[in-house]
mmCIF file of C-alpha atoms in Angstrom:
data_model
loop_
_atom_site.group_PDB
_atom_site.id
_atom_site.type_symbol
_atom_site.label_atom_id
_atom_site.label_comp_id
_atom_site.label_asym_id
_atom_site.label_seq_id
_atom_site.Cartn_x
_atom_site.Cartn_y
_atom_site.Cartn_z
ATOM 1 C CA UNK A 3 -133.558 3.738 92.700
ATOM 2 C CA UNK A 4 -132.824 7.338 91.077
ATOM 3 C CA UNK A 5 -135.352 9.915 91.559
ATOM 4 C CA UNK A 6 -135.831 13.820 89.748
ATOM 5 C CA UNK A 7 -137.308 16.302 91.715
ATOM 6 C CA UNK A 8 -138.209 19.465 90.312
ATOM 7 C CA UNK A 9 -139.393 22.531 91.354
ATOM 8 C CA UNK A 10 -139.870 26.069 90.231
ATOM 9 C CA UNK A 11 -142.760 25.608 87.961
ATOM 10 C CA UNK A 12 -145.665 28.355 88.336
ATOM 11 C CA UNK A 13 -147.834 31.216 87.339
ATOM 12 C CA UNK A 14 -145.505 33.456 85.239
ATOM 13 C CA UNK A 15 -146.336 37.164 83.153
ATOM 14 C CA UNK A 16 -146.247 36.290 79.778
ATOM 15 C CA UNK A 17 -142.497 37.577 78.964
ATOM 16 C CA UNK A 18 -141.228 37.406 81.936
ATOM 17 C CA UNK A 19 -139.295 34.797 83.301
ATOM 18 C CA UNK A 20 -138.825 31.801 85.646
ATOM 19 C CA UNK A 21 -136.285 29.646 86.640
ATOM 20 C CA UNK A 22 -136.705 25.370 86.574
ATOM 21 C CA UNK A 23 -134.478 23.144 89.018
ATOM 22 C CA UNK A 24 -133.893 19.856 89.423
ATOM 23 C CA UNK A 25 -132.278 17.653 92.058
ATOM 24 C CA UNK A 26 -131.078 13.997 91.259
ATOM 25 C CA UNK A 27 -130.453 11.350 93.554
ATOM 26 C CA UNK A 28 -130.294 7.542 94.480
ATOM 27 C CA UNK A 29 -127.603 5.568 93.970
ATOM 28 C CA UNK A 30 -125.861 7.175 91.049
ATOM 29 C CA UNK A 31 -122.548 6.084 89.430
ATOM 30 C CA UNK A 32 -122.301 8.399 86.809
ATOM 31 C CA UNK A 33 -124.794 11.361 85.195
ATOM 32 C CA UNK A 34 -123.902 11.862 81.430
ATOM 33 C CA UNK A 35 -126.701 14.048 79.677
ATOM 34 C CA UNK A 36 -129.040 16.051 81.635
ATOM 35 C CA UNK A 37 -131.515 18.680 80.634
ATOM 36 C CA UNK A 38 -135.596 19.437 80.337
ATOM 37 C CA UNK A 39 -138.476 18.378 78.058
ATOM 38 C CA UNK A 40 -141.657 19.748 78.082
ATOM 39 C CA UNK A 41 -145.116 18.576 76.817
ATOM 40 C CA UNK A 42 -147.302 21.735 75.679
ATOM 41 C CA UNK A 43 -151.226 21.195 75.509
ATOM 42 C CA UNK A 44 -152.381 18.668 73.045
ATOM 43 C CA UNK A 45 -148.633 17.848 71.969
ATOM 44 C CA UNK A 46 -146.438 15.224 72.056
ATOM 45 C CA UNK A 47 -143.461 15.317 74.837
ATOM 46 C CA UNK A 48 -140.183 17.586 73.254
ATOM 47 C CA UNK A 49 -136.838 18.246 73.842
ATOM 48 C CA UNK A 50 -136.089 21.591 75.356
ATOM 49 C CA UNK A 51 -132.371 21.654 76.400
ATOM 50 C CA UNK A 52 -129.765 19.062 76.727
ATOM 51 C CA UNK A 53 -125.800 19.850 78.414
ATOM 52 C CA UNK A 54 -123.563 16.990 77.916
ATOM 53 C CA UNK A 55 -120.572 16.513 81.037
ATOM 54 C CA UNK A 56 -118.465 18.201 77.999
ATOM 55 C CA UNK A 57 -120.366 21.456 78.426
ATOM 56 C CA UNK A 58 -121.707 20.699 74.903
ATOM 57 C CA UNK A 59 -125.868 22.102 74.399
ATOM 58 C CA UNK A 60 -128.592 21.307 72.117
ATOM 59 C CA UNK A 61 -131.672 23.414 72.557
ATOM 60 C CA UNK A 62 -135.266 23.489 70.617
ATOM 61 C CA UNK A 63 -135.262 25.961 68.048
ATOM 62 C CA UNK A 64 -138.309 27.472 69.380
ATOM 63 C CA UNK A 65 -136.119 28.179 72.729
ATOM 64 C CA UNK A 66 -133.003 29.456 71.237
ATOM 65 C CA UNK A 67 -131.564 32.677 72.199
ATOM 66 C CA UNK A 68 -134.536 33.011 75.291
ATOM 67 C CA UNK A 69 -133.600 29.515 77.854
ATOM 68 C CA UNK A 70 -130.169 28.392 79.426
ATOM 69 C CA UNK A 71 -129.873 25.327 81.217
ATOM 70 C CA UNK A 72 -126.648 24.386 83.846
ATOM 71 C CA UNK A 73 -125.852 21.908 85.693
ATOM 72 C CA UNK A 74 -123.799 21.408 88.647
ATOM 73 C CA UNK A 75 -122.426 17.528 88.732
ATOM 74 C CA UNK A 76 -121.665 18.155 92.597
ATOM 75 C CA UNK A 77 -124.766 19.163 93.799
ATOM 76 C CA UNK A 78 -126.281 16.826 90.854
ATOM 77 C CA UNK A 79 -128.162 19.247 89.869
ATOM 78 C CA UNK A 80 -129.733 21.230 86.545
ATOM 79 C CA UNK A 81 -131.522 24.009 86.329
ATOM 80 C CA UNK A 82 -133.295 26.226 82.953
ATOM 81 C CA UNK A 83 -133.791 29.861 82.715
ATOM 82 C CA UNK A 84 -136.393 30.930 80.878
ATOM 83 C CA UNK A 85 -136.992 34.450 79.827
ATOM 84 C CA UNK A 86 -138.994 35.900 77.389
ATOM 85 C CA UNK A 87 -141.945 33.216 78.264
ATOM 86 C CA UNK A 88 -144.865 32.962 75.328
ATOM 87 C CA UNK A 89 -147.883 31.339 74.855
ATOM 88 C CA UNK A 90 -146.278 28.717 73.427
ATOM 89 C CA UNK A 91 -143.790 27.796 76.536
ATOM 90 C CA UNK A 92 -146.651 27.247 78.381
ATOM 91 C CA UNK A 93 -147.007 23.447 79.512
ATOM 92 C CA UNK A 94 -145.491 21.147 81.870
ATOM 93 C CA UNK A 95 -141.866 20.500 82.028
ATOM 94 C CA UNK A 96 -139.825 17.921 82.917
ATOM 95 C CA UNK A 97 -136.293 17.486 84.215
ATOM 96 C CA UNK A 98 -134.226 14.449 82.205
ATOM 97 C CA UNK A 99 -131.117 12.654 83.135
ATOM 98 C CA UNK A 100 -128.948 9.801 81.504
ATOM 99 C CA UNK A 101 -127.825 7.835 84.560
ATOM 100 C CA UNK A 102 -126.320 4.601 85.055
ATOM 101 C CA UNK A 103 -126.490 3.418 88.424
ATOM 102 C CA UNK A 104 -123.782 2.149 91.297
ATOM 103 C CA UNK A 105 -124.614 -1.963 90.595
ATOM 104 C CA UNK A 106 -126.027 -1.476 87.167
ATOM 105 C CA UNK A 107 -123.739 -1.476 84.056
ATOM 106 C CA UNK A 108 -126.648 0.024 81.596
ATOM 107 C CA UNK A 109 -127.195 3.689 80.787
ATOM 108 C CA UNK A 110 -130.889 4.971 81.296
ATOM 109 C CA UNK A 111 -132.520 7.579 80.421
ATOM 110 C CA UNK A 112 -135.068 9.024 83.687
ATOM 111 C CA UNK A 113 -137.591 12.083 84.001
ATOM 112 C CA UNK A 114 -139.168 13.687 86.793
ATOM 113 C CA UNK A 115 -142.497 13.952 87.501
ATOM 114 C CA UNK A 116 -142.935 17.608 85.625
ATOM 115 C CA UNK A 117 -143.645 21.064 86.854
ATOM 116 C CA UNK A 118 -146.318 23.089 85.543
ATOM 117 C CA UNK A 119 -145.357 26.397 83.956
ATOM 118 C CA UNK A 120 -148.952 28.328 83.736
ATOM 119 C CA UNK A 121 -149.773 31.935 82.975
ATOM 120 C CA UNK A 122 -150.859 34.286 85.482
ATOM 121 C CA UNK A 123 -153.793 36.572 85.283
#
């Protein structure tokens, strides 16, 4: 079994900024791509960031220049800055990871439950 745990989802100013983490474990061989989707209200689910073992990214274009994401393989672990939150950020997020397990040769793609990211008043 391989669970995602996030956390760090919450009321946030609109342009301020929050930080996402995420926690993988189970019995995990190998993590190749990790990174965050989100699904905003009345969308489909979208890619937000992805960071390859390489240190290669891929981020939305809507996200550019305002989120980071990092990982830390040893503490399986990846987290996203956000800054300069919007209107359009708003939604829930979830944590991804491509993971093949200890006694299972395939490669599989697993998400969290999501964390809400909401605006405060």
């Amino acid at each position: 079994q391989v669970q995602l745990v996030e956390s760090g989802g919450g009321p946030v100013q609109l342009g301020g900024s929050l930080r996402l983490s995420c926690a993988a474990s189970g019995d995990i061989a190998t993590i190749y791509d990790m990174g965050w989707d989100r699904q905003l209200p009345g969308k489909t689910r979208e890619m937000v960031a992805r960071l390859t073992r390489d240190g290669d990214f891929r981020y939305a274009d809507s996200v550019k220049g305002r989120f980071t994401v990092s990982r830390d393989d040893a503490k399986r672990t990846v987290d996203l800055q956000m800054s300069g939150l919007n209107a359009g950020d708003i939604g829930v997020y979830y944590c991804f990871a491509q993971i093949r397990m200890t006694l299972d040769p395939r490669t599989l793609g697993y998400w969290g439950q999501g964390t809400p990211v909401t605006v405060s008043s």
